[in-house]
């Protein structure tokens, strides 16, 4: 079967931006920017994107396009069977697993031991496996939140989100997430939508829908900004969000920016490798990545401008996560003068659903690509298999939020394995919070780190450089093609800076720093 390709640069950029622009842009970026010094933090964030996000993104794109296969196959194809590095890293992970086990954190010990064991057994091919596992695990709980967005979209337009106070909105959200059947239904609905988009294939499904949904998202964002900014008192929100305050910046903000830059660009789980594998050889990787980065950052800033002016104008306090989206915002929209709260709520949840859907689709496609390329399944069969594997895990997340006590055996296991903090607005240390915590804070840094090390030290930095210039006839080759300084800088970033920085961020999230 002939492999599909994006129709051109616009198709790829919009699909990749669709993956990058997700819940993180809407519920996390605006808030961490606000509390870390506004515009000052945006500068730091842009620096982090260039220092960490861009190099790792280029690595993933180069690996994807070079091999033209799914993330598992990509690492298999490029790995060196006699690698000394893979076993060395494998033993290091096993050592870490032992240390973690001794310290009593046996859940993490199992994660590290599994990764180490796979590296010893499969060499760098293991990275691809961990990527697929992480991607599908993330999809399982991303679908739960995506399902909430769909349900709130419906409720918004139906006029069911008219809360007179924040407490009312909070109580309603608590009742909402405590219904196991409803939670499962929402999650399945979201998975079904992802499947429907992927059903059409790369070009007729993912690309076509991204080309419709991403421009729509922009228009809706602009409409929401226009409404928010014209409210009396809106300026306080803009000030909170963007006014530079360098005194609020500290080492913690820098690490926060680094961690977020990685997550927001959907790096470290093979999405960019998978999407890159559908790129034609005559496209510029550098140009495409800069576009994706630009769109992702622009969407995050626009989201902040759509949210905080309205929140401040209506006299609420800024928050982040589910409590911002599902509690503060409905209350804000309802309080807006001139009525039409139902309309703005509905509109906002359309945006949220679009953002979540295009990200969910990219996670879905990781699994589909592996099943198509490696197991030679037809696309439609592959979709059914992904649904059948991922949905049940998602149901565990859904039920664990609704009624964690219903899953008693699992609860005991999770409690003893991971001492997980509760995610805002959800049950303390539920299966949902655990899988989110383990994926975002352990698996992503791990796969990202191994990808950068693989490209920098194993596959070969020269091949990476060559792949970057391949197909580039534009400004990148023109400006930098003959300038070794550019490649020296980029290679240094890939080989040394990115791995070091990922380790730093990791140590901070696990509380060592
Ligand atoms: N990049 C997405 C966001 O900002 C998050 C995401 C991560 C999406 C991983 C898909 C996969 O929300």
Coordinates of N, CA, C and O in Angstrom, one line a residue, residues 33-143:
X33 N 1.6 32.2 33.0 CA 2.1 33.4 32.5 C 1.7 34.5 33.5 O 2.5 35.3 34.0
X34 N 0.4 34.5 33.9 CA 0.0 35.5 34.8 C 0.7 35.6 36.1 O 1.1 36.6 36.6
X35 N 0.9 34.4 36.7 CA 1.5 34.4 38.0 C 3.0 34.4 38.0 O 3.6 34.6 39.1
X36 N 3.6 34.3 36.8 CA 5.1 34.4 36.8 C 5.6 35.6 36.1 O 6.7 35.6 35.6
X37 N 4.8 36.7 36.2 CA 5.4 38.0 35.7 C 5.0 38.4 34.3 O 5.6 39.2 33.6
X38 N 3.9 37.8 33.8 CA 3.3 38.3 32.5 C 4.3 38.3 31.4 O 4.9 37.3 31.0
X39 N 4.4 39.5 30.7 CA 5.2 39.6 29.6 C 6.7 39.2 29.8 O 7.3 38.6 28.9
X40 N 7.2 39.4 31.0 CA 8.5 38.9 31.3 C 8.6 37.4 31.1 O 9.6 36.9 30.6
X41 N 7.5 36.7 31.6 CA 7.5 35.3 31.5 C 7.4 34.8 30.0 O 8.0 33.8 29.6
X42 N 6.7 35.6 29.2 CA 6.5 35.2 27.8 C 7.9 35.2 27.1 O 8.2 34.3 26.3
X43 N 8.7 36.2 27.5 CA 10.1 36.2 26.9 C 10.9 35.0 27.3 O 11.5 34.4 26.4
X44 N 10.8 34.6 28.6 CA 11.5 33.4 29.0 C 11.0 32.2 28.3 O 11.7 31.3 27.8
X45 N 9.7 32.2 28.2 CA 9.0 31.1 27.5 C 9.5 30.9 26.0 O 9.8 29.8 25.6
X46 N 9.6 32.1 25.4 CA 10.0 32.0 24.0 C 11.5 31.5 23.9 O 11.8 30.7 23.0
X47 N 12.3 32.0 24.9 CA 13.7 31.5 24.9 C 13.7 29.9 25.1 O 14.4 29.2 24.4
X48 N 12.8 29.4 26.0 CA 12.8 28.0 26.2 C 12.3 27.2 25.0 O 12.8 26.2 24.7
X49 N 11.4 27.8 24.3 CA 10.9 27.2 23.1 C 12.1 27.0 22.1 O 12.2 26.0 21.4
X50 N 12.8 28.1 22.0 CA 13.9 28.1 21.0 C 15.0 27.1 21.5 O 15.7 26.4 20.7
X51 N 15.3 27.1 22.8 CA 16.4 26.3 23.3 C 16.1 24.8 23.4 O 16.9 24.0 23.2
X52 N 14.8 24.5 23.7 CA 14.5 23.1 23.9 C 13.4 22.6 22.9 O 13.6 21.6 22.3
X53 N 12.4 23.4 22.7 CA 11.3 23.0 21.9 C 11.7 22.8 20.4 O 11.5 21.7 19.8
X54 N 12.3 23.8 19.9 CA 12.7 23.8 18.4 C 13.7 22.6 18.1 O 13.4 21.8 17.2
X55 N 14.8 22.5 18.9 CA 15.7 21.4 18.6 C 15.0 20.0 18.7 O 15.2 19.2 17.8
X56 N 14.3 19.8 19.7 CA 13.7 18.4 19.8 C 12.6 18.2 18.7 O 12.5 17.1 18.2
X57 N 11.9 19.3 18.4 CA 10.9 19.1 17.3 C 11.6 18.8 16.0 O 11.2 17.9 15.3
X58 N 12.7 19.5 15.8 CA 13.5 19.2 14.5 C 14.0 17.7 14.5 O 13.9 17.0 13.5
X59 N 14.4 17.3 15.7 CA 14.9 15.9 15.8 C 13.8 14.9 15.4 O 13.9 14.0 14.6
X60 N 12.6 15.2 16.0 CA 11.5 14.3 15.7 C 11.1 14.3 14.3 O 10.8 13.3 13.7
X61 N 11.0 15.5 13.7 CA 10.6 15.6 12.3 C 11.6 14.9 11.4 O 11.3 14.2 10.5
X62 N 12.9 15.1 11.7 CA 14.0 14.5 10.9 C 13.9 13.0 10.9 O 13.9 12.3 9.9
X63 N 13.7 12.4 12.1 CA 13.6 11.0 12.3 C 12.3 10.5 11.5 O 12.4 9.5 10.8
X64 N 11.2 11.2 11.7 CA 10.0 10.8 11.0 C 10.1 10.8 9.5 O 9.8 9.8 8.9
X65 N 10.6 11.9 9.0 CA 10.6 12.0 7.5 C 11.7 11.1 6.9 O 11.5 10.5 5.9
X66 N 12.8 11.0 7.6 CA 13.9 10.1 7.1 C 13.4 8.7 6.9 O 13.6 8.0 5.9
X67 N 12.7 8.2 7.9 CA 12.3 6.8 7.9 C 10.9 6.6 7.2 O 10.7 5.5 6.6
X68 N 10.1 7.6 7.2 CA 8.8 7.4 6.6 C 7.9 6.3 7.2 O 7.2 5.6 6.6
X69 N 8.2 6.0 8.5 CA 7.3 5.0 9.1 C 6.8 5.5 10.5 O 7.2 6.5 11.0
X70 N 6.0 4.6 11.1 CA 5.4 4.9 12.4 C 6.5 5.0 13.5 O 7.7 4.7 13.2
X71 N 6.2 5.5 14.7 CA 7.2 5.8 15.6 C 8.0 4.6 16.1 O 9.2 4.6 16.2
X72 N 7.3 3.4 16.2 CA 8.0 2.2 16.5 C 9.0 1.8 15.4 O 10.2 1.6 15.7
X73 N 8.5 1.8 14.2 CA 9.3 1.4 13.1 C 10.5 2.4 12.9 O 11.6 2.0 12.5
X74 N 10.2 3.7 13.1 CA 11.3 4.7 12.9 C 12.5 4.3 13.7 O 13.7 4.3 13.2
X75 N 12.4 4.1 15.0 CA 13.5 3.8 15.8 C 14.1 2.5 15.5 O 15.4 2.3 15.5
X76 N 13.3 1.5 15.1 CA 13.8 0.2 14.7 C 14.7 0.3 13.5 O 15.8 -0.3 13.4
X77 N 14.3 1.2 12.5 CA 15.0 1.3 11.3 C 16.3 2.0 11.5 O 17.3 1.6 10.8
X78 N 16.4 3.0 12.3 CA 17.6 3.8 12.4 C 18.5 3.3 13.5 O 19.7 3.7 13.6
X79 N 18.1 2.4 14.3 CA 19.0 2.0 15.5 C 20.2 1.2 15.0 O 20.1 0.6 13.9
X80 N 21.2 1.3 15.8 CA 22.4 0.6 15.4 C 22.4 -0.7 16.3 O 22.4 -0.6 17.5
X81 N 22.4 -1.9 15.7 CA 22.2 -3.1 16.5 C 23.4 -3.3 17.5 O 23.2 -4.0 18.5
X82 N 24.6 -2.7 17.2 CA 25.7 -2.9 18.1 C 25.9 -1.7 19.0 O 27.0 -1.5 19.5
X83 N 24.8 -1.0 19.2 CA 25.0 0.2 20.0 C 25.5 -0.1 21.4 O 25.1 -1.1 22.1
X84 N 26.5 0.8 21.9 CA 26.9 0.6 23.3 C 26.1 1.5 24.2 O 26.0 1.3 25.4
X85 N 25.6 2.5 23.5 CA 24.9 3.6 24.3 C 23.6 3.0 24.9 O 23.2 3.3 26.1
X86 N 22.8 2.3 24.1 CA 21.5 1.8 24.6 C 21.6 0.9 25.8 O 20.9 1.2 26.8
X87 N 22.5 -0.1 25.8 CA 22.6 -0.8 27.1 C 23.1 0.0 28.2 O 22.6 -0.2 29.4
X88 N 24.0 1.0 28.0 CA 24.5 1.8 29.1 C 23.3 2.5 29.7 O 23.2 2.6 30.9
X89 N 22.5 3.1 28.8 CA 21.3 3.8 29.4 C 20.4 2.9 30.1 O 19.8 3.2 31.1
X90 N 20.2 1.7 29.5 CA 19.4 0.7 30.1 C 19.8 0.4 31.5 O 19.0 0.3 32.4
X91 N 21.1 0.1 31.7 CA 21.6 -0.2 33.0 C 21.4 1.0 34.0 O 21.1 0.8 35.2
X92 N 21.6 2.2 33.4 CA 21.4 3.4 34.3 C 20.0 3.4 34.8 O 19.7 3.7 36.0
X93 N 19.0 3.1 33.9 CA 17.6 3.1 34.3 C 17.3 2.0 35.3 O 16.6 2.2 36.3
X94 N 18.0 0.9 35.1 CA 17.7 -0.2 36.1 C 18.3 0.2 37.4 O 17.7 -0.1 38.5
X95 N 19.4 0.9 37.4 CA 20.0 1.4 38.7 C 19.0 2.3 39.4 O 18.8 2.2 40.6
X96 N 18.5 3.3 38.5 CA 17.5 4.2 39.1 C 16.3 3.5 39.7 O 15.8 3.8 40.7
X97 N 15.9 2.4 38.9 CA 14.8 1.6 39.4 C 15.1 1.0 40.8 O 14.2 1.0 41.7
X98 N 16.3 0.5 40.9 CA 16.6 -0.1 42.2 C 16.6 0.9 43.3 O 16.0 0.7 44.4
X99 N 17.2 2.1 43.0 CA 17.2 3.1 44.1 C 15.8 3.5 44.4 O 15.4 3.7 45.6
X100 N 14.9 3.7 43.4 CA 13.5 4.1 43.7 C 12.8 3.0 44.5 O 12.0 3.3 45.4
X101 N 13.1 1.7 44.1 CA 12.5 0.6 44.8 C 12.8 0.7 46.3 O 12.0 0.5 47.2
X102 N 14.1 0.9 46.5 CA 14.6 0.9 47.9 C 14.0 2.0 48.7 O 13.6 1.9 49.9
X103 N 13.8 3.2 48.0 CA 13.2 4.3 48.7 C 11.7 4.1 48.9 O 11.0 5.0 49.4
X104 N 11.1 3.1 48.4 CA 9.7 2.8 48.7 C 8.8 3.3 47.6 O 7.6 3.0 47.7
X105 N 9.3 4.0 46.6 CA 8.4 4.5 45.5 C 8.3 3.4 44.5 O 8.8 3.5 43.4
X106 N 7.6 2.3 44.8 CA 7.8 1.1 43.9 C 7.1 1.3 42.6 O 7.4 0.7 41.6
X107 N 6.1 2.2 42.5 CA 5.4 2.4 41.2 C 6.4 3.0 40.2 O 6.5 2.5 39.1
X108 N 7.1 4.0 40.6 CA 8.1 4.6 39.7 C 9.2 3.7 39.4 O 9.8 3.7 38.3
X109 N 9.5 2.9 40.4 CA 10.6 1.9 40.2 C 10.2 0.9 39.1 O 11.0 0.6 38.2
X110 N 8.9 0.6 39.0 CA 8.4 -0.3 37.9 C 8.5 0.4 36.6 O 9.0 -0.2 35.6
X111 N 8.1 1.7 36.6 CA 8.2 2.4 35.3 C 9.7 2.5 34.8 O 10.0 2.2 33.6
X112 N 10.6 2.8 35.7 CA 12.0 2.9 35.3 C 12.5 1.5 34.9 O 13.3 1.4 33.9
X113 N 12.2 0.5 35.6 CA 12.7 -0.8 35.3 C 12.2 -1.3 34.0 O 12.9 -1.9 33.2
X114 N 10.9 -1.0 33.7 CA 10.4 -1.5 32.4 C 11.1 -0.8 31.3 O 11.5 -1.4 30.3
X115 N 11.3 0.5 31.4 CA 12.0 1.3 30.4 C 13.4 0.7 30.2 O 13.9 0.5 29.1
X116 N 14.1 0.5 31.3 CA 15.5 0.0 31.3 C 15.5 -1.4 30.6 O 16.4 -1.6 29.8
X117 N 14.6 -2.2 31.0 CA 14.6 -3.6 30.5 C 14.4 -3.6 29.0 O 15.1 -4.3 28.2
X118 N 13.5 -2.7 28.5 CA 13.2 -2.6 27.1 C 14.4 -2.1 26.4 O 14.7 -2.6 25.3
X119 N 15.1 -1.2 27.0 CA 16.3 -0.6 26.3 C 17.4 -1.7 26.1 O 18.0 -1.8 25.1
X120 N 17.5 -2.5 27.2 CA 18.5 -3.6 27.1 C 18.1 -4.6 26.1 O 19.0 -5.1 25.3
X121 N 16.8 -4.9 26.0 CA 16.4 -6.0 25.1 C 16.3 -5.5 23.7 O 16.7 -6.2 22.7
X122 N 15.8 -4.3 23.4 CA 15.5 -3.8 22.1 C 16.4 -2.7 21.6 O 16.2 -2.1 20.5
X123 N 17.4 -2.3 22.4 CA 18.2 -1.1 22.0 C 17.3 0.1 21.9 O 16.2 0.2 22.5
X124 N 17.7 1.0 21.0 CA 16.9 2.2 20.9 C 15.5 2.0 20.3 O 14.6 2.9 20.3
X125 N 15.2 0.8 19.8 CA 13.9 0.5 19.3 C 12.9 0.6 20.5 O 11.7 0.9 20.3
X126 N 13.4 0.5 21.7 CA 12.5 0.6 22.9 C 11.9 2.0 23.0 O 10.8 2.1 23.5
X127 N 12.7 3.0 22.5 CA 12.1 4.4 22.6 C 10.8 4.5 21.9 O 9.8 5.0 22.4
X128 N 10.7 3.9 20.7 CA 9.5 3.9 20.0 C 8.4 3.2 20.7 O 7.2 3.7 20.8
X129 N 8.7 2.1 21.4 CA 7.6 1.4 22.1 C 7.1 2.3 23.3 O 5.9 2.4 23.5
X130 N 8.1 2.9 24.0 CA 7.6 3.7 25.1 C 6.8 4.9 24.6 O 5.8 5.3 25.2
X131 N 7.2 5.5 23.5 CA 6.4 6.6 22.9 C 5.0 6.1 22.6 O 4.0 6.8 23.0
X132 N 4.8 5.0 22.0 CA 3.5 4.5 21.7 C 2.7 4.3 22.9 O 1.5 4.8 23.1
X133 N 3.3 3.7 23.9 CA 2.6 3.4 25.2 C 2.2 4.8 25.8 O 1.0 4.9 26.3
X134 N 3.1 5.7 25.9 CA 2.8 7.0 26.5 C 1.7 7.7 25.8 O 0.8 8.2 26.3
X135 N 1.8 7.7 24.4 CA 0.8 8.4 23.6 C -0.6 7.9 23.8 O -1.5 8.6 24.1
X136 N -0.7 6.6 23.8 CA -2.0 6.0 24.0 C -2.5 6.1 25.4 O -3.7 6.3 25.6
X137 N -1.6 6.1 26.4 CA -2.1 6.3 27.7 C -2.6 7.7 27.9 O -3.6 7.9 28.6
X138 N -1.9 8.7 27.3 CA -2.3 10.0 27.4 C -3.7 10.2 26.8 O -4.6 10.8 27.3
X139 N -3.8 9.5 25.6 CA -5.1 9.6 24.9 C -6.3 9.2 25.8 O -7.4 9.7 25.9
X140 N -6.0 8.1 26.6 CA -7.1 7.5 27.4 C -7.7 8.5 28.4 O -8.9 8.6 28.5
X141 N -6.8 9.4 29.0 CA -7.4 10.3 29.9 C -7.7 11.7 29.3 O -8.5 12.5 29.8
X142 N -6.9 12.0 28.2 CA -7.2 13.3 27.5 C -8.7 13.2 27.0 O -9.4 14.2 27.0
X143 N -9.1 12.0 26.6 CA -10.5 11.8 26.1 C -11.5 12.1 27.2 O -12.6 12.5 26.9

